[in-house]
């Protein structure tokens, strides 16, 4: 009993006198080519400690977007993703400091939405007895969404529980039609899975890339939205993050928040911010499908 009490006491900290490190939990999502991977790696390298490394778990060759940014490659270790069991094995190795993984200060999973889709496919094939070589054509049993959501949440939590390790998830986006018959952009997960994952995040941000000009005068304006609006799903519990920022400002604000011992999490915005609507007006659908698992048929890009 005494040994157990000693172990519990070792996990206590006096908040008035001791610095308690904050581990960032972030999700960045958007369309392909918007700069999610570059932003994630740049953020991770900014917030890790001296001599720490960034572990980049790659599901779909996302690392190629870093080739135009050689300065971001230093102290980044890439691991090719194969299956969901990888996450628990890696987290356990980091916690034990095996194979040099004690140097990991941040974990990026690119793209976690793809890993979730691959897991759902595995669950579906196992459920109907289909091999990897077959193309399943049957209907997906809605009961498979619960083990999918449980597995995704637990995979993130094993990294979240590592002291001093930041976690950044990258995801594609998808459009859903809500009760207003309006198209809303959300992270590319099934609805309840998305809700469960977002509860773990300090910030969920939507990354966009607007092309301006033509020919040699073409410029790219990347923006990061960290608060929800009527047409975009986002959240932030990090004080000081405005609705829209540049990638550079986003990184600076997040880093300042992590380094500020007196800054805790803040309440999420309850009111939706106004959107800059396209010239053609509000995106409207003629049909309404309830945003629930059985209606979800895949990732929309």
PDB file of C-alpha atoms in Angstrom:
ATOM      1  CA  UNK A   1       0.000   0.000   0.000  1.00  0.00           C
ATOM      2  CA  UNK A   2       2.845   2.382   0.892  1.00  0.00           C
ATOM      3  CA  UNK A   3       4.527   1.803  -2.477  1.00  0.00           C
ATOM      4  CA  UNK A   4       1.263   2.507  -4.254  1.00  0.00           C
ATOM      5  CA  UNK A   5       0.804   5.742  -2.299  1.00  0.00           C
ATOM      6  CA  UNK A   6       4.367   6.800  -3.108  1.00  0.00           C
ATOM      7  CA  UNK A   7       3.667   6.240  -6.803  1.00  0.00           C
ATOM      8  CA  UNK A   8       0.496   8.354  -6.618  1.00  0.00           C
ATOM      9  CA  UNK A   9       2.303  11.116  -4.726  1.00  0.00           C
ATOM     10  CA  UNK A  10       4.994  11.205  -7.416  1.00  0.00           C
ATOM     11  CA  UNK A  11       2.330  12.331  -9.893  1.00  0.00           C
ATOM     12  CA  UNK A  12       1.295  15.334  -7.811  1.00  0.00           C
ATOM     13  CA  UNK A  13       2.574  18.855  -8.425  1.00  0.00           C
ATOM     14  CA  UNK A  14       2.129  22.117  -6.522  1.00  0.00           C
ATOM     15  CA  UNK A  15       0.711  24.449  -9.171  1.00  0.00           C
ATOM     16  CA  UNK A  16       1.771  27.451  -7.121  1.00  0.00           C
ATOM     17  CA  UNK A  17       5.456  26.620  -7.132  1.00  0.00           C
ATOM     18  CA  UNK A  18       6.112  24.118  -9.914  1.00  0.00           C
ATOM     19  CA  UNK A  19       5.981  24.493 -13.664  1.00  0.00           C
ATOM     20  CA  UNK A  20       3.703  21.904 -15.259  1.00  0.00           C
ATOM     21  CA  UNK A  21       4.462  21.410 -18.955  1.00  0.00           C
ATOM     22  CA  UNK A  22       1.625  21.714 -21.446  1.00  0.00           C
ATOM     23  CA  UNK A  23       1.520  19.139 -24.209  1.00  0.00           C
ATOM     24  CA  UNK A  24      -0.130  20.503 -27.346  1.00  0.00           C
ATOM     25  CA  UNK A  25      -2.998  18.523 -28.877  1.00  0.00           C
ATOM     26  CA  UNK A  26      -3.759  19.919 -32.331  1.00  0.00           C
ATOM     27  CA  UNK A  27      -5.615  18.915 -35.486  1.00  0.00           C
ATOM     28  CA  UNK A  28      -4.954  20.640 -38.807  1.00  0.00           C
ATOM     29  CA  UNK A  29      -7.232  19.796 -41.703  1.00  0.00           C
ATOM     30  CA  UNK A  30      -7.948  20.960 -45.230  1.00  0.00           C
ATOM     31  CA  UNK A  31      -7.777  20.049 -48.889  1.00  0.00           C
ATOM     32  CA  UNK A  32      -4.663  18.505 -50.443  1.00  0.00           C
ATOM     33  CA  UNK A  33      -2.030  21.102 -51.303  1.00  0.00           C
ATOM     34  CA  UNK A  34      -3.034  23.687 -48.719  1.00  0.00           C
ATOM     35  CA  UNK A  35       0.193  23.353 -46.744  1.00  0.00           C
ATOM     36  CA  UNK A  36      -1.019  21.252 -43.812  1.00  0.00           C
ATOM     37  CA  UNK A  37       2.116  19.106 -43.685  1.00  0.00           C
ATOM     38  CA  UNK A  38       4.513  22.045 -43.936  1.00  0.00           C
ATOM     39  CA  UNK A  39       2.589  23.959 -41.251  1.00  0.00           C
ATOM     40  CA  UNK A  40       2.505  20.924 -38.949  1.00  0.00           C
ATOM     41  CA  UNK A  41       6.234  20.250 -39.192  1.00  0.00           C
ATOM     42  CA  UNK A  42       7.093  23.937 -38.820  1.00  0.00           C
ATOM     43  CA  UNK A  43       4.892  24.134 -35.710  1.00  0.00           C
ATOM     44  CA  UNK A  44       6.353  20.953 -34.236  1.00  0.00           C
ATOM     45  CA  UNK A  45       9.940  22.131 -34.760  1.00  0.00           C
ATOM     46  CA  UNK A  46       9.089  25.456 -33.111  1.00  0.00           C
ATOM     47  CA  UNK A  47       7.671  23.915 -29.933  1.00  0.00           C
ATOM     48  CA  UNK A  48       9.981  20.939 -29.264  1.00  0.00           C
ATOM     49  CA  UNK A  49      12.832  21.358 -26.845  1.00  0.00           C
ATOM     50  CA  UNK A  50      16.546  21.600 -27.664  1.00  0.00           C
ATOM     51  CA  UNK A  51      18.004  18.382 -29.128  1.00  0.00           C
ATOM     52  CA  UNK A  52      14.516  16.867 -29.410  1.00  0.00           C
ATOM     53  CA  UNK A  53      13.225  15.314 -32.601  1.00  0.00           C
ATOM     54  CA  UNK A  54       9.903  15.275 -34.425  1.00  0.00           C
ATOM     55  CA  UNK A  55       8.462  11.849 -35.261  1.00  0.00           C
ATOM     56  CA  UNK A  56       6.538  12.104 -38.525  1.00  0.00           C
ATOM     57  CA  UNK A  57       4.206   9.132 -39.126  1.00  0.00           C
ATOM     58  CA  UNK A  58       3.370   9.085 -42.835  1.00  0.00           C
ATOM     59  CA  UNK A  59       0.334   7.241 -44.214  1.00  0.00           C
ATOM     60  CA  UNK A  60       0.309   8.505 -47.817  1.00  0.00           C
ATOM     61  CA  UNK A  61       3.735   9.852 -48.847  1.00  0.00           C
ATOM     62  CA  UNK A  62       2.901  13.266 -47.411  1.00  0.00           C
ATOM     63  CA  UNK A  63       6.600  13.879 -46.747  1.00  0.00           C
ATOM     64  CA  UNK A  64       7.186  14.813 -50.404  1.00  0.00           C
ATOM     65  CA  UNK A  65       5.624  18.220 -49.735  1.00  0.00           C
ATOM     66  CA  UNK A  66       8.553  18.921 -47.410  1.00  0.00           C
ATOM     67  CA  UNK A  67      11.140  18.572 -50.175  1.00  0.00           C
ATOM     68  CA  UNK A  68      10.786  22.244 -51.081  1.00  0.00           C
ATOM     69  CA  UNK A  69      11.538  23.137 -47.458  1.00  0.00           C
ATOM     70  CA  UNK A  70      14.913  21.509 -46.676  1.00  0.00           C
ATOM     71  CA  UNK A  71      15.283  23.458 -43.424  1.00  0.00           C
ATOM     72  CA  UNK A  72      12.262  21.605 -42.040  1.00  0.00           C
ATOM     73  CA  UNK A  73      13.800  18.165 -42.621  1.00  0.00           C
ATOM     74  CA  UNK A  74      16.478  18.468 -39.953  1.00  0.00           C
ATOM     75  CA  UNK A  75      15.686  16.567 -36.744  1.00  0.00           C
ATOM     76  CA  UNK A  76      12.544  15.057 -38.307  1.00  0.00           C
ATOM     77  CA  UNK A  77      12.310  11.258 -38.347  1.00  0.00           C
ATOM     78  CA  UNK A  78       9.854   9.737 -40.833  1.00  0.00           C
ATOM     79  CA  UNK A  79       8.098   6.437 -40.198  1.00  0.00           C
ATOM     80  CA  UNK A  80       6.019   4.729 -42.862  1.00  0.00           C
ATOM     81  CA  UNK A  81       2.599   3.794 -41.437  1.00  0.00           C
ATOM     82  CA  UNK A  82       1.261   0.257 -41.954  1.00  0.00           C
ATOM     83  CA  UNK A  83      -1.559  -0.402 -39.491  1.00  0.00           C
ATOM     84  CA  UNK A  84      -3.241   0.917 -36.365  1.00  0.00           C
ATOM     85  CA  UNK A  85      -1.255  -1.298 -34.007  1.00  0.00           C
ATOM     86  CA  UNK A  86       1.821   0.781 -34.934  1.00  0.00           C
ATOM     87  CA  UNK A  87       0.614   3.626 -32.722  1.00  0.00           C
ATOM     88  CA  UNK A  88       0.594   1.689 -29.442  1.00  0.00           C
ATOM     89  CA  UNK A  89       3.985   0.124 -30.182  1.00  0.00           C
ATOM     90  CA  UNK A  90       5.550   3.512 -30.967  1.00  0.00           C
ATOM     91  CA  UNK A  91       4.024   5.222 -27.921  1.00  0.00           C
ATOM     92  CA  UNK A  92       5.286   2.433 -25.678  1.00  0.00           C
ATOM     93  CA  UNK A  93       8.791   2.725 -27.163  1.00  0.00           C
ATOM     94  CA  UNK A  94       8.787   6.508 -26.622  1.00  0.00           C
ATOM     95  CA  UNK A  95       7.722   6.087 -22.987  1.00  0.00           C
ATOM     96  CA  UNK A  96      10.533   3.571 -22.405  1.00  0.00           C
ATOM     97  CA  UNK A  97      13.117   5.495 -24.426  1.00  0.00           C
ATOM     98  CA  UNK A  98      13.811   2.547 -26.702  1.00  0.00           C
ATOM     99  CA  UNK A  99      15.812   2.809 -29.945  1.00  0.00           C
ATOM    100  CA  UNK A 100      16.535   6.492 -29.411  1.00  0.00           C
ATOM    101  CA  UNK A 101      12.866   7.442 -29.244  1.00  0.00           C
ATOM    102  CA  UNK A 102      13.426   9.158 -25.896  1.00  0.00           C
ATOM    103  CA  UNK A 103      14.457  12.166 -28.013  1.00  0.00           C
ATOM    104  CA  UNK A 104      10.950  12.537 -29.511  1.00  0.00           C
ATOM    105  CA  UNK A 105       9.293  15.794 -28.478  1.00  0.00           C
ATOM    106  CA  UNK A 106       6.408  15.823 -30.970  1.00  0.00           C
ATOM    107  CA  UNK A 107       4.449  13.265 -32.973  1.00  0.00           C
ATOM    108  CA  UNK A 108       2.763  14.155 -36.269  1.00  0.00           C
ATOM    109  CA  UNK A 109       0.328  11.712 -37.890  1.00  0.00           C
ATOM    110  CA  UNK A 110      -0.190  12.539 -41.581  1.00  0.00           C
ATOM    111  CA  UNK A 111      -2.961  11.855 -42.405  1.00  0.00           C
ATOM    112  CA  UNK A 112      -4.836  10.463 -39.431  1.00  0.00           C
ATOM    113  CA  UNK A 113      -8.086  10.571 -41.419  1.00  0.00           C
ATOM    114  CA  UNK A 114      -6.500   8.207 -43.966  1.00  0.00           C
ATOM    115  CA  UNK A 115      -5.397   5.855 -41.181  1.00  0.00           C
ATOM    116  CA  UNK A 116      -8.988   5.875 -39.872  1.00  0.00           C
ATOM    117  CA  UNK A 117     -10.350   5.073 -43.338  1.00  0.00           C
ATOM    118  CA  UNK A 118      -7.867   2.201 -43.665  1.00  0.00           C
ATOM    119  CA  UNK A 119      -8.938   0.840 -40.282  1.00  0.00           C
ATOM    120  CA  UNK A 120     -12.614   1.041 -41.235  1.00  0.00           C
ATOM    121  CA  UNK A 121     -11.830  -0.875 -44.422  1.00  0.00           C
ATOM    122  CA  UNK A 122     -10.045  -3.555 -42.365  1.00  0.00           C
ATOM    123  CA  UNK A 123     -13.019  -3.810 -39.986  1.00  0.00           C
ATOM    124  CA  UNK A 124     -15.401  -4.075 -42.934  1.00  0.00           C
ATOM    125  CA  UNK A 125     -13.388  -6.811 -44.632  1.00  0.00           C
ATOM    126  CA  UNK A 126     -13.085  -8.758 -41.407  1.00  0.00           C
ATOM    127  CA  UNK A 127     -16.821  -8.430 -40.811  1.00  0.00           C
ATOM    128  CA  UNK A 128     -17.820  -9.837 -44.218  1.00  0.00           C
ATOM    129  CA  UNK A 129     -14.878 -12.228 -44.574  1.00  0.00           C
ATOM    130  CA  UNK A 130     -13.336 -10.465 -47.574  1.00  0.00           C
ATOM    131  CA  UNK A 131      -9.640 -10.808 -48.381  1.00  0.00           C
ATOM    132  CA  UNK A 132      -7.284  -7.950 -49.213  1.00  0.00           C
ATOM    133  CA  UNK A 133      -7.507  -8.883 -52.889  1.00  0.00           C
ATOM    134  CA  UNK A 134     -11.291  -8.555 -53.049  1.00  0.00           C
ATOM    135  CA  UNK A 135     -13.301  -5.389 -53.688  1.00  0.00           C
ATOM    136  CA  UNK A 136     -16.185  -5.446 -51.180  1.00  0.00           C
ATOM    137  CA  UNK A 137     -19.530  -4.395 -52.615  1.00  0.00           C
ATOM    138  CA  UNK A 138     -21.854  -4.978 -49.668  1.00  0.00           C
ATOM    139  CA  UNK A 139     -23.285  -2.376 -47.308  1.00  0.00           C
ATOM    140  CA  UNK A 140     -21.218  -1.333 -44.316  1.00  0.00           C
ATOM    141  CA  UNK A 141     -22.706  -2.405 -40.987  1.00  0.00           C
ATOM    142  CA  UNK A 142     -23.226   0.787 -38.884  1.00  0.00           C
ATOM    143  CA  UNK A 143     -22.140  -1.082 -35.737  1.00  0.00           C
ATOM    144  CA  UNK A 144     -18.541  -0.950 -37.036  1.00  0.00           C
ATOM    145  CA  UNK A 145     -18.379   2.786 -36.388  1.00  0.00           C
ATOM    146  CA  UNK A 146     -18.135   2.309 -32.620  1.00  0.00           C
ATOM    147  CA  UNK A 147     -14.952   0.171 -32.641  1.00  0.00           C
ATOM    148  CA  UNK A 148     -13.579   2.602 -35.239  1.00  0.00           C
ATOM    149  CA  UNK A 149     -14.177   5.585 -32.962  1.00  0.00           C
ATOM    150  CA  UNK A 150     -12.862   3.767 -29.891  1.00  0.00           C
ATOM    151  CA  UNK A 151      -9.667   2.751 -31.689  1.00  0.00           C
ATOM    152  CA  UNK A 152      -9.035   6.263 -33.051  1.00  0.00           C
ATOM    153  CA  UNK A 153      -9.550   7.892 -29.662  1.00  0.00           C
ATOM    154  CA  UNK A 154      -7.310   5.374 -27.865  1.00  0.00           C
ATOM    155  CA  UNK A 155      -4.594   5.735 -30.516  1.00  0.00           C
ATOM    156  CA  UNK A 156      -4.466   9.480 -29.878  1.00  0.00           C
ATOM    157  CA  UNK A 157      -4.657   9.058 -26.099  1.00  0.00           C
ATOM    158  CA  UNK A 158      -1.574   6.797 -25.971  1.00  0.00           C
ATOM    159  CA  UNK A 159       0.457   9.717 -27.334  1.00  0.00           C
ATOM    160  CA  UNK A 160      -1.421  12.299 -25.272  1.00  0.00           C
ATOM    161  CA  UNK A 161      -0.393  10.463 -22.100  1.00  0.00           C
ATOM    162  CA  UNK A 162       3.325  10.764 -22.890  1.00  0.00           C
ATOM    163  CA  UNK A 163       4.877  13.525 -20.734  1.00  0.00           C
ATOM    164  CA  UNK A 164       6.512  16.272 -22.766  1.00  0.00           C
ATOM    165  CA  UNK A 165       5.293  15.026 -26.153  1.00  0.00           C
ATOM    166  CA  UNK A 166       3.164  17.234 -28.409  1.00  0.00           C
ATOM    167  CA  UNK A 167       0.647  15.619 -30.781  1.00  0.00           C
ATOM    168  CA  UNK A 168      -0.426  17.027 -34.157  1.00  0.00           C
ATOM    169  CA  UNK A 169      -2.984  15.242 -36.335  1.00  0.00           C
ATOM    170  CA  UNK A 170      -3.353  16.051 -40.032  1.00  0.00           C
ATOM    171  CA  UNK A 171      -6.621  15.279 -41.803  1.00  0.00           C
ATOM    172  CA  UNK A 172      -8.381  15.862 -45.075  1.00  0.00           C
ATOM    173  CA  UNK A 173     -11.633  17.784 -45.116  1.00  0.00           C
ATOM    174  CA  UNK A 174     -15.128  16.700 -46.067  1.00  0.00           C
ATOM    175  CA  UNK A 175     -18.390  18.495 -46.705  1.00  0.00           C
ATOM    176  CA  UNK A 176     -21.611  17.629 -44.933  1.00  0.00           C
ATOM    177  CA  UNK A 177     -25.064  19.078 -45.423  1.00  0.00           C
ATOM    178  CA  UNK A 178     -26.574  20.255 -42.165  1.00  0.00           C
ATOM    179  CA  UNK A 179     -30.169  20.829 -41.081  1.00  0.00           C
ATOM    180  CA  UNK A 180     -30.135  24.228 -42.868  1.00  0.00           C
ATOM    181  CA  UNK A 181     -29.304  22.433 -46.148  1.00  0.00           C
ATOM    182  CA  UNK A 182     -25.968  24.282 -46.096  1.00  0.00           C
ATOM    183  CA  UNK A 183     -22.634  22.673 -46.910  1.00  0.00           C
ATOM    184  CA  UNK A 184     -20.333  22.724 -43.895  1.00  0.00           C
ATOM    185  CA  UNK A 185     -16.612  21.875 -44.043  1.00  0.00           C
ATOM    186  CA  UNK A 186     -15.383  19.504 -41.326  1.00  0.00           C
ATOM    187  CA  UNK A 187     -12.390  17.230 -40.656  1.00  0.00           C
ATOM    188  CA  UNK A 188     -12.495  14.066 -42.770  1.00  0.00           C
ATOM    189  CA  UNK A 189     -13.737  11.650 -40.123  1.00  0.00           C
ATOM    190  CA  UNK A 190     -17.085  10.000 -39.588  1.00  0.00           C
ATOM    191  CA  UNK A 191     -19.286  12.331 -37.499  1.00  0.00           C
ATOM    192  CA  UNK A 192     -19.145  10.736 -34.048  1.00  0.00           C
ATOM    193  CA  UNK A 193     -15.480   9.863 -34.492  1.00  0.00           C
ATOM    194  CA  UNK A 194     -14.805  13.515 -35.323  1.00  0.00           C
ATOM    195  CA  UNK A 195     -16.651  14.655 -32.197  1.00  0.00           C
ATOM    196  CA  UNK A 196     -14.686  12.253 -30.001  1.00  0.00           C
ATOM    197  CA  UNK A 197     -11.321  13.291 -31.430  1.00  0.00           C
ATOM    198  CA  UNK A 198     -12.030  17.003 -31.200  1.00  0.00           C
ATOM    199  CA  UNK A 199     -12.727  16.682 -27.472  1.00  0.00           C
ATOM    200  CA  UNK A 200      -9.043  15.780 -27.065  1.00  0.00           C
ATOM    201  CA  UNK A 201      -7.770  18.816 -28.986  1.00  0.00           C
ATOM    202  CA  UNK A 202      -6.612  22.219 -27.765  1.00  0.00           C
ATOM    203  CA  UNK A 203      -7.090  23.493 -31.299  1.00  0.00           C
ATOM    204  CA  UNK A 204      -8.707  22.200 -34.474  1.00  0.00           C
ATOM    205  CA  UNK A 205      -7.849  24.483 -37.387  1.00  0.00           C
ATOM    206  CA  UNK A 206      -8.915  24.585 -41.026  1.00  0.00           C
ATOM    207  CA  UNK A 207      -6.087  25.355 -43.463  1.00  0.00           C
ATOM    208  CA  UNK A 208      -6.833  26.993 -46.826  1.00  0.00           C
ATOM    209  CA  UNK A 209      -4.754  28.135 -49.771  1.00  0.00           C
ATOM    210  CA  UNK A 210      -6.148  30.809 -52.064  1.00  0.00           C
ATOM    211  CA  UNK A 211      -4.461  31.332 -55.430  1.00  0.00           C
ATOM    212  CA  UNK A 212      -4.320  34.954 -56.547  1.00  0.00           C
ATOM    213  CA  UNK A 213      -3.157  36.400 -59.860  1.00  0.00           C
ATOM    214  CA  UNK A 214      -2.078  34.585 -63.014  1.00  0.00           C
ATOM    215  CA  UNK A 215       1.165  33.556 -64.640  1.00  0.00           C
ATOM    216  CA  UNK A 216       4.294  35.044 -63.113  1.00  0.00           C
ATOM    217  CA  UNK A 217       2.148  37.178 -60.813  1.00  0.00           C
ATOM    218  CA  UNK A 218       0.549  34.154 -59.137  1.00  0.00           C
ATOM    219  CA  UNK A 219       0.660  34.219 -55.342  1.00  0.00           C
ATOM    220  CA  UNK A 220      -0.604  31.827 -52.697  1.00  0.00           C
ATOM    221  CA  UNK A 221      -2.365  33.156 -49.622  1.00  0.00           C
ATOM    222  CA  UNK A 222      -2.515  30.510 -46.902  1.00  0.00           C
ATOM    223  CA  UNK A 223      -4.799  31.062 -43.948  1.00  0.00           C
ATOM    224  CA  UNK A 224      -5.569  29.147 -40.772  1.00  0.00           C
ATOM    225  CA  UNK A 225      -9.048  29.327 -39.208  1.00  0.00           C
ATOM    226  CA  UNK A 226      -9.054  28.381 -35.514  1.00  0.00           C
ATOM    227  CA  UNK A 227     -12.607  29.270 -34.462  1.00  0.00           C
ATOM    228  CA  UNK A 228     -15.918  27.923 -35.815  1.00  0.00           C
ATOM    229  CA  UNK A 229     -18.046  29.747 -38.323  1.00  0.00           C
ATOM    230  CA  UNK A 230     -21.368  28.900 -39.954  1.00  0.00           C
ATOM    231  CA  UNK A 231     -19.646  27.061 -42.806  1.00  0.00           C
ATOM    232  CA  UNK A 232     -16.410  25.787 -41.223  1.00  0.00           C
ATOM    233  CA  UNK A 233     -15.852  23.504 -38.229  1.00  0.00           C
ATOM    234  CA  UNK A 234     -12.990  24.593 -35.947  1.00  0.00           C
ATOM    235  CA  UNK A 235     -12.220  25.083 -32.250  1.00  0.00           C
ATOM    236  CA  UNK A 236      -9.624  26.698 -30.041  1.00  0.00           C
ATOM    237  CA  UNK A 237      -8.944  26.595 -26.330  1.00  0.00           C
ATOM    238  CA  UNK A 238      -5.732  28.549 -26.811  1.00  0.00           C
ATOM    239  CA  UNK A 239      -6.006  32.148 -25.734  1.00  0.00           C
ATOM    240  CA  UNK A 240      -4.888  34.776 -28.235  1.00  0.00           C
ATOM    241  CA  UNK A 241      -5.696  32.877 -31.414  1.00  0.00           C
ATOM    242  CA  UNK A 242      -7.841  35.072 -33.685  1.00  0.00           C
ATOM    243  CA  UNK A 243     -10.413  33.683 -36.088  1.00  0.00           C
ATOM    244  CA  UNK A 244      -8.061  33.793 -39.087  1.00  0.00           C
ATOM    245  CA  UNK A 245      -4.268  33.928 -39.080  1.00  0.00           C
ATOM    246  CA  UNK A 246      -1.352  33.362 -41.368  1.00  0.00           C
ATOM    247  CA  UNK A 247       0.565  30.121 -40.747  1.00  0.00           C
ATOM    248  CA  UNK A 248       3.428  32.135 -39.255  1.00  0.00           C
ATOM    249  CA  UNK A 249       1.150  33.955 -36.794  1.00  0.00           C
ATOM    250  CA  UNK A 250      -0.593  30.697 -35.885  1.00  0.00           C
ATOM    251  CA  UNK A 251       2.752  29.094 -34.978  1.00  0.00           C
ATOM    252  CA  UNK A 252       3.843  32.130 -32.970  1.00  0.00           C
ATOM    253  CA  UNK A 253       0.628  32.315 -30.915  1.00  0.00           C
ATOM    254  CA  UNK A 254       0.616  28.584 -30.144  1.00  0.00           C
ATOM    255  CA  UNK A 255       4.297  28.640 -29.155  1.00  0.00           C
ATOM    256  CA  UNK A 256       3.749  31.670 -26.885  1.00  0.00           C
ATOM    257  CA  UNK A 257       0.817  29.924 -25.206  1.00  0.00           C
ATOM    258  CA  UNK A 258       2.879  26.807 -24.532  1.00  0.00           C
ATOM    259  CA  UNK A 259       5.729  28.855 -23.090  1.00  0.00           C
ATOM    260  CA  UNK A 260       3.504  31.010 -20.883  1.00  0.00           C
ATOM    261  CA  UNK A 261       3.288  29.311 -17.486  1.00  0.00           C
ATOM    262  CA  UNK A 262       0.318  31.445 -16.432  1.00  0.00           C
ATOM    263  CA  UNK A 263      -1.813  30.794 -19.540  1.00  0.00           C
ATOM    264  CA  UNK A 264      -4.243  27.885 -19.274  1.00  0.00           C
ATOM    265  CA  UNK A 265      -6.939  26.721 -21.637  1.00  0.00           C
ATOM    266  CA  UNK A 266      -9.842  29.046 -22.396  1.00  0.00           C
ATOM    267  CA  UNK A 267     -13.488  28.340 -23.147  1.00  0.00           C
ATOM    268  CA  UNK A 268     -14.396  27.540 -26.738  1.00  0.00           C
ATOM    269  CA  UNK A 269     -16.240  30.208 -28.701  1.00  0.00           C
ATOM    270  CA  UNK A 270     -19.994  29.738 -28.346  1.00  0.00           C
ATOM    271  CA  UNK A 271     -21.005  32.088 -31.166  1.00  0.00           C
ATOM    272  CA  UNK A 272     -20.266  31.289 -34.785  1.00  0.00           C
ATOM    273  CA  UNK A 273     -18.161  33.833 -36.630  1.00  0.00           C
ATOM    274  CA  UNK A 274     -19.435  35.227 -39.952  1.00  0.00           C
ATOM    275  CA  UNK A 275     -18.022  33.672 -43.117  1.00  0.00           C
ATOM    276  CA  UNK A 276     -16.634  35.338 -46.203  1.00  0.00           C
ATOM    277  CA  UNK A 277     -19.114  33.913 -48.668  1.00  0.00           C
ATOM    278  CA  UNK A 278     -18.275  33.112 -52.295  1.00  0.00           C
ATOM    279  CA  UNK A 279     -19.612  35.353 -55.049  1.00  0.00           C
ATOM    280  CA  UNK A 280     -22.343  32.850 -55.843  1.00  0.00           C
ATOM    281  CA  UNK A 281     -23.649  33.041 -52.290  1.00  0.00           C
ATOM    282  CA  UNK A 282     -24.174  30.478 -49.561  1.00  0.00           C
ATOM    283  CA  UNK A 283     -23.387  26.884 -50.612  1.00  0.00           C
ATOM    284  CA  UNK A 284     -26.759  25.164 -50.502  1.00  0.00           C
ATOM    285  CA  UNK A 285     -27.798  21.583 -51.198  1.00  0.00           C
ATOM    286  CA  UNK A 286     -31.226  20.615 -52.480  1.00  0.00           C
ATOM    287  CA  UNK A 287     -31.213  17.527 -50.276  1.00  0.00           C
ATOM    288  CA  UNK A 288     -30.648  17.001 -46.574  1.00  0.00           C
ATOM    289  CA  UNK A 289     -29.023  13.896 -45.160  1.00  0.00           C
ATOM    290  CA  UNK A 290     -28.726  13.518 -41.413  1.00  0.00           C
ATOM    291  CA  UNK A 291     -25.067  13.849 -40.434  1.00  0.00           C
ATOM    292  CA  UNK A 292     -24.755  10.400 -38.875  1.00  0.00           C
ATOM    293  CA  UNK A 293     -22.537   7.369 -39.431  1.00  0.00           C
ATOM    294  CA  UNK A 294     -24.809   5.223 -41.602  1.00  0.00           C
ATOM    295  CA  UNK A 295     -25.103   8.059 -44.133  1.00  0.00           C
ATOM    296  CA  UNK A 296     -21.339   8.535 -44.436  1.00  0.00           C
ATOM    297  CA  UNK A 297     -19.909   6.741 -47.483  1.00  0.00           C
ATOM    298  CA  UNK A 298     -16.353   8.005 -47.654  1.00  0.00           C
ATOM    299  CA  UNK A 299     -14.016  10.969 -47.701  1.00  0.00           C
ATOM    300  CA  UNK A 300     -14.955  13.924 -49.879  1.00  0.00           C
ATOM    301  CA  UNK A 301     -12.198  16.121 -51.276  1.00  0.00           C
TER     302      UNK A 301
END
